[in-house]
Amino acid sequence: MSFLLLLSLLSLCCGSFSLEFGKNSSSRPSVVNIGAIFSFDSTIGKVAKIAIEEAVKDVNADPGILPGTKLWLQMQNSNCSGFLGMVEVLQLMENKTVAIIGPQSSVVAHISSQVATEFQVPLVSFSATDPTLSALQFPFFVRAAQSDLFQMAAVAEIVDYYGWKEVIAIYVDDDYGWNGIATLGDKLAEKRCKITYKVGISPESVVTRAQVLDQLVKVALMESRVMVLHVNPKIGAVVFSVAKFLQMMGNGYVWITTDWLSSLLDSVVPLPLETVESMQGVLSLRQHTADSDQKKVFLSRWNKFTGGSLGLSAYGLYAYDSVWVVAHAIHKFLNQGGIITHYDDSRLHLNESGNLHLEAMTIFDGGKRLLDNILESDFVGLSGAIKFDSDRSLPHPAYDIINVIGTGSRRVGYWSNYSGLSVDSPETLYSKPPNRSSANQKLYEVIWPGNTIGKPRGWVFPNNGKLLNIGVPLRVSYKEFVSRIKRTENFQGFCIDVFTAAVSLLPYAVPHRFIAFGDGHHNPNYTDLVYGITTGKFDAVVGDMAIVTSRTRLVDFTLPYTASGLVVVAPFQKLNTGAWAFLHPFSPAMWMVTASFFLFIGIVIWILEHRTNDEFRGPPKKQCITILWFSFSTLFFAHKENTISTLGRLVLIIWFFVVLIINSSYTASLTSILTVQQLYSPITGIETLTKGGEPIGFQVGSFAERYLSEELNISKSRLFALGSPEEYAKALELGPDKGGVAAIVDERPYVESFLSRQCTFRVVGQEFTKSGWGFAFPRDSPLAVDLSTAILQLSENGDLQRIHDKWLMKSACSMDSAELESDRLQLKSFWGLFLICGIVCFISLAIYCFQIIRQLYRSDEKGSDLSINSGSHSNRLRRIISLMDEKKEPSKRESKRRKVEKSFENDRDDDQLEINP
């Protein structure tokens, strides 16, 4: 009996410690040791403990997986401490553990992953979301939940969706907090948003209200009102309690939390009323898990064995699935013929014994193969599809967006890495093409802190006692725009009044002070003034600041409060009408072409009418007089010669139309010359200046210099800087021949002010740039947006025009009091008419010549000397000339028509005699 009892005990020992001593490859081990590391007392840990235990029970009860083998679970409490986590992992290594579920904390995961890599034991974490836990640095770390890389992308898209540009990040001061907020900063930068202030809270186990109060008091003084809270549930509850005490949970504030809040709401049932009331209006993320029958069955079981005292969060589902990931991998490992063996690490054997028993720790021989099996997992768990991509991430990362209302929460939408923000569940979107257009990004209405549904502006002017430093140009000319009040630090002028009026319309106070920029002897360079914003010297710039491309690359401008643009100012002279005023309507070329056409038309009509019309026949002297008389008499439609030929009448009709247009244009232009004051300048606009070589003046500090030299390629040697209206007038009066300038290029508001006092100069040509004046602020400044709205309001209610009239009223001598001479009527305005008339003339002459040549050939065919004269060109030419000169007898029809016309003329003459004997 003693022998049989000893044999039974040996068999039992061999079965219990098969992982250590079993070397038989033909049989499966009866027990496989796995470990779990998490914080038992944390919100996530309480849920994970039950989920992991239930998962182990379900695996051991399932005959389809690990037949003949049971999972033996050993759980260790890390208390979210990196040091304790490392110790607990080392203890698990002493028990020949093949895989570890956890760690729960990202801080513990960083240290534990180093140990796991040394012993080649896979870590399958269900809640370590730190995005820096990469496979390259920690090859044996596998994340069975969503990384914070996607969570921070969701937060950034929410911020961008509501149009906020700046946020304040409040985080727990450890690896989890640092790396999460760093990722958030990168994602916000992709949306052209940024974190303006970061608040780190100590990760100590006991966080006092005093510590949090000190930090939130600083936050309350900041400009941004959008808070992103990335902490653990214990710290988060204290933060909201203190925030409510500081009235930071009221109207105008925005609080966005990561998924720690949703796990708290889902797990702690019921949540203390005081805690819920301090979180009203908060937006939070929850890791999205697809609904399924399997999930519903487990939830029903959960409620039974917890009695409703503990809720099931998404991390509980991931913890449950993590056990099954390990179980499937071990099952596959054993089916592949793998043997669970360990070997000693010679580096752990010490010469002297100690308390740590490092020599008991061994390396898992099949750890690499088991890790590969884990990464090849492909099944559907409670949380959805379990499958790892090349980055070891679960497929289709998605989050629910919830809004804390009353005693619970309401889902206002979803975020998925597939299609962004949506009110439809991610599962319904996977069957459609991805659509991230702004029109497709939607969320339901949110109830914000303060129980409001209107979207908060997201920022206020900081109430920290700091004044806004506003740079103002210290001008020495055109002081009606900006000028310093004598013996004070205050400024006045058109631009200052517009800014003051706009600020008064804002719903908040903007304490500020003006800081002069310039030496007081010359107008400052406005580009340098704008650059002061980028260096932090100024918080804004107010003044006559033109909005140009080079400056918009540095700062943001408000909407223009006045129109501007470059114009050319030049001297002019008045044109007196005089004795020769009647020659002014046409240019010399027009006069020459018109006179030539009169002669040309007379010659063409003579040629077409000479053979058939007696009025165009006779001695040469008479013919010349007839041509001249007929030509110029058509100007007044007073010609007495009648045209008989069809071609002649066609030419004359076209010519009469041309003469009608010329007469009308001449009359209108001459009337304008004699009745309207005419001004003349040799410079007609910027085109004249760019083509010529005359010197050009510009205002000191203006962007006109850069524009003329860089955009229009005008040599800088031609550009002269002028500092005041008096210098303008003097330079223009001297002119380029006496050391002055031919013209001045400046912005329209300055020119209007200059011409209101100087009546001997005028604007020539058109405004060749379009811009305006605005106030400058740092990039993405929300104050620029609010002031733009205020400027629009000033424009709509008429205040902007009243301010303009107060400072910039035009005098009688304004730039529009007279008009520069309009261009003379040029040939280019009439060349179409002359072209048509010329074409008709040439066509008529061609037809006439064709008729003459055809008649010549017919007469030659009838003559007997055709063969003799056909070869003589001179004879043929004389024959053509004689045919053109000889009288053509009219046909019988023409003779009859002429007799009828003559009879009518005689009858008309007789009637006239009877009336007037």
mmCIF file of C-alpha atoms in Angstrom, residues 4 26 74 91 142 145 153 182 184 245 261 284 382 424 470 474 493 518 599 686 693 708-709 740 813 875:
data_model
loop_
_atom_site.group_PDB
_atom_site.id
_atom_site.type_symbol
_atom_site.label_atom_id
_atom_site.label_comp_id
_atom_site.label_asym_id
_atom_site.label_seq_id
_atom_site.Cartn_x
_atom_site.Cartn_y
_atom_site.Cartn_z
ATOM 1 C CA LEU A 4 1.104 2.384 -4.385
ATOM 2 C CA SER A 26 3.702 13.017 -28.112
ATOM 3 C CA GLN A 74 -2.044 33.536 -11.734
ATOM 4 C CA GLN A 91 7.582 36.426 -10.008
ATOM 5 C CA VAL A 142 0.720 42.954 -28.189
ATOM 6 C CA ALA A 145 -7.291 47.325 -27.489
ATOM 7 C CA ALA A 153 -7.041 61.606 -33.928
ATOM 8 C CA ALA A 182 2.295 64.504 -27.603
ATOM 9 C CA LEU A 184 -2.661 64.870 -29.641
ATOM 10 C CA PHE A 245 -15.843 74.953 -7.619
ATOM 11 C CA LEU A 261 -14.541 58.831 -18.306
ATOM 12 C CA SER A 284 -16.085 61.822 -23.869
ATOM 13 C CA LEU A 382 -17.047 39.997 -27.613
ATOM 14 C CA ASP A 424 -24.228 56.301 -38.401
ATOM 15 C CA ILE A 470 -0.625 96.774 -29.800
ATOM 16 C CA LEU A 474 4.458 106.592 -35.424
ATOM 17 C CA GLY A 493 -6.929 109.137 -36.079
ATOM 18 C CA GLY A 518 9.158 104.380 -35.323
ATOM 19 C CA LEU A 599 -9.929 111.095 -102.797
ATOM 20 C CA ILE A 686 1.201 102.662 -64.807
ATOM 21 C CA GLY A 693 12.606 105.789 -67.860
ATOM 22 C CA LEU A 708 7.241 98.390 -58.252
ATOM 23 C CA SER A 709 10.666 96.752 -58.117
ATOM 24 C CA GLY A 740 11.923 115.769 -59.286
ATOM 25 C CA CYS A 813 -10.449 120.321 -54.662
ATOM 26 C CA ASN A 875 -1.077 97.806 -128.410
#
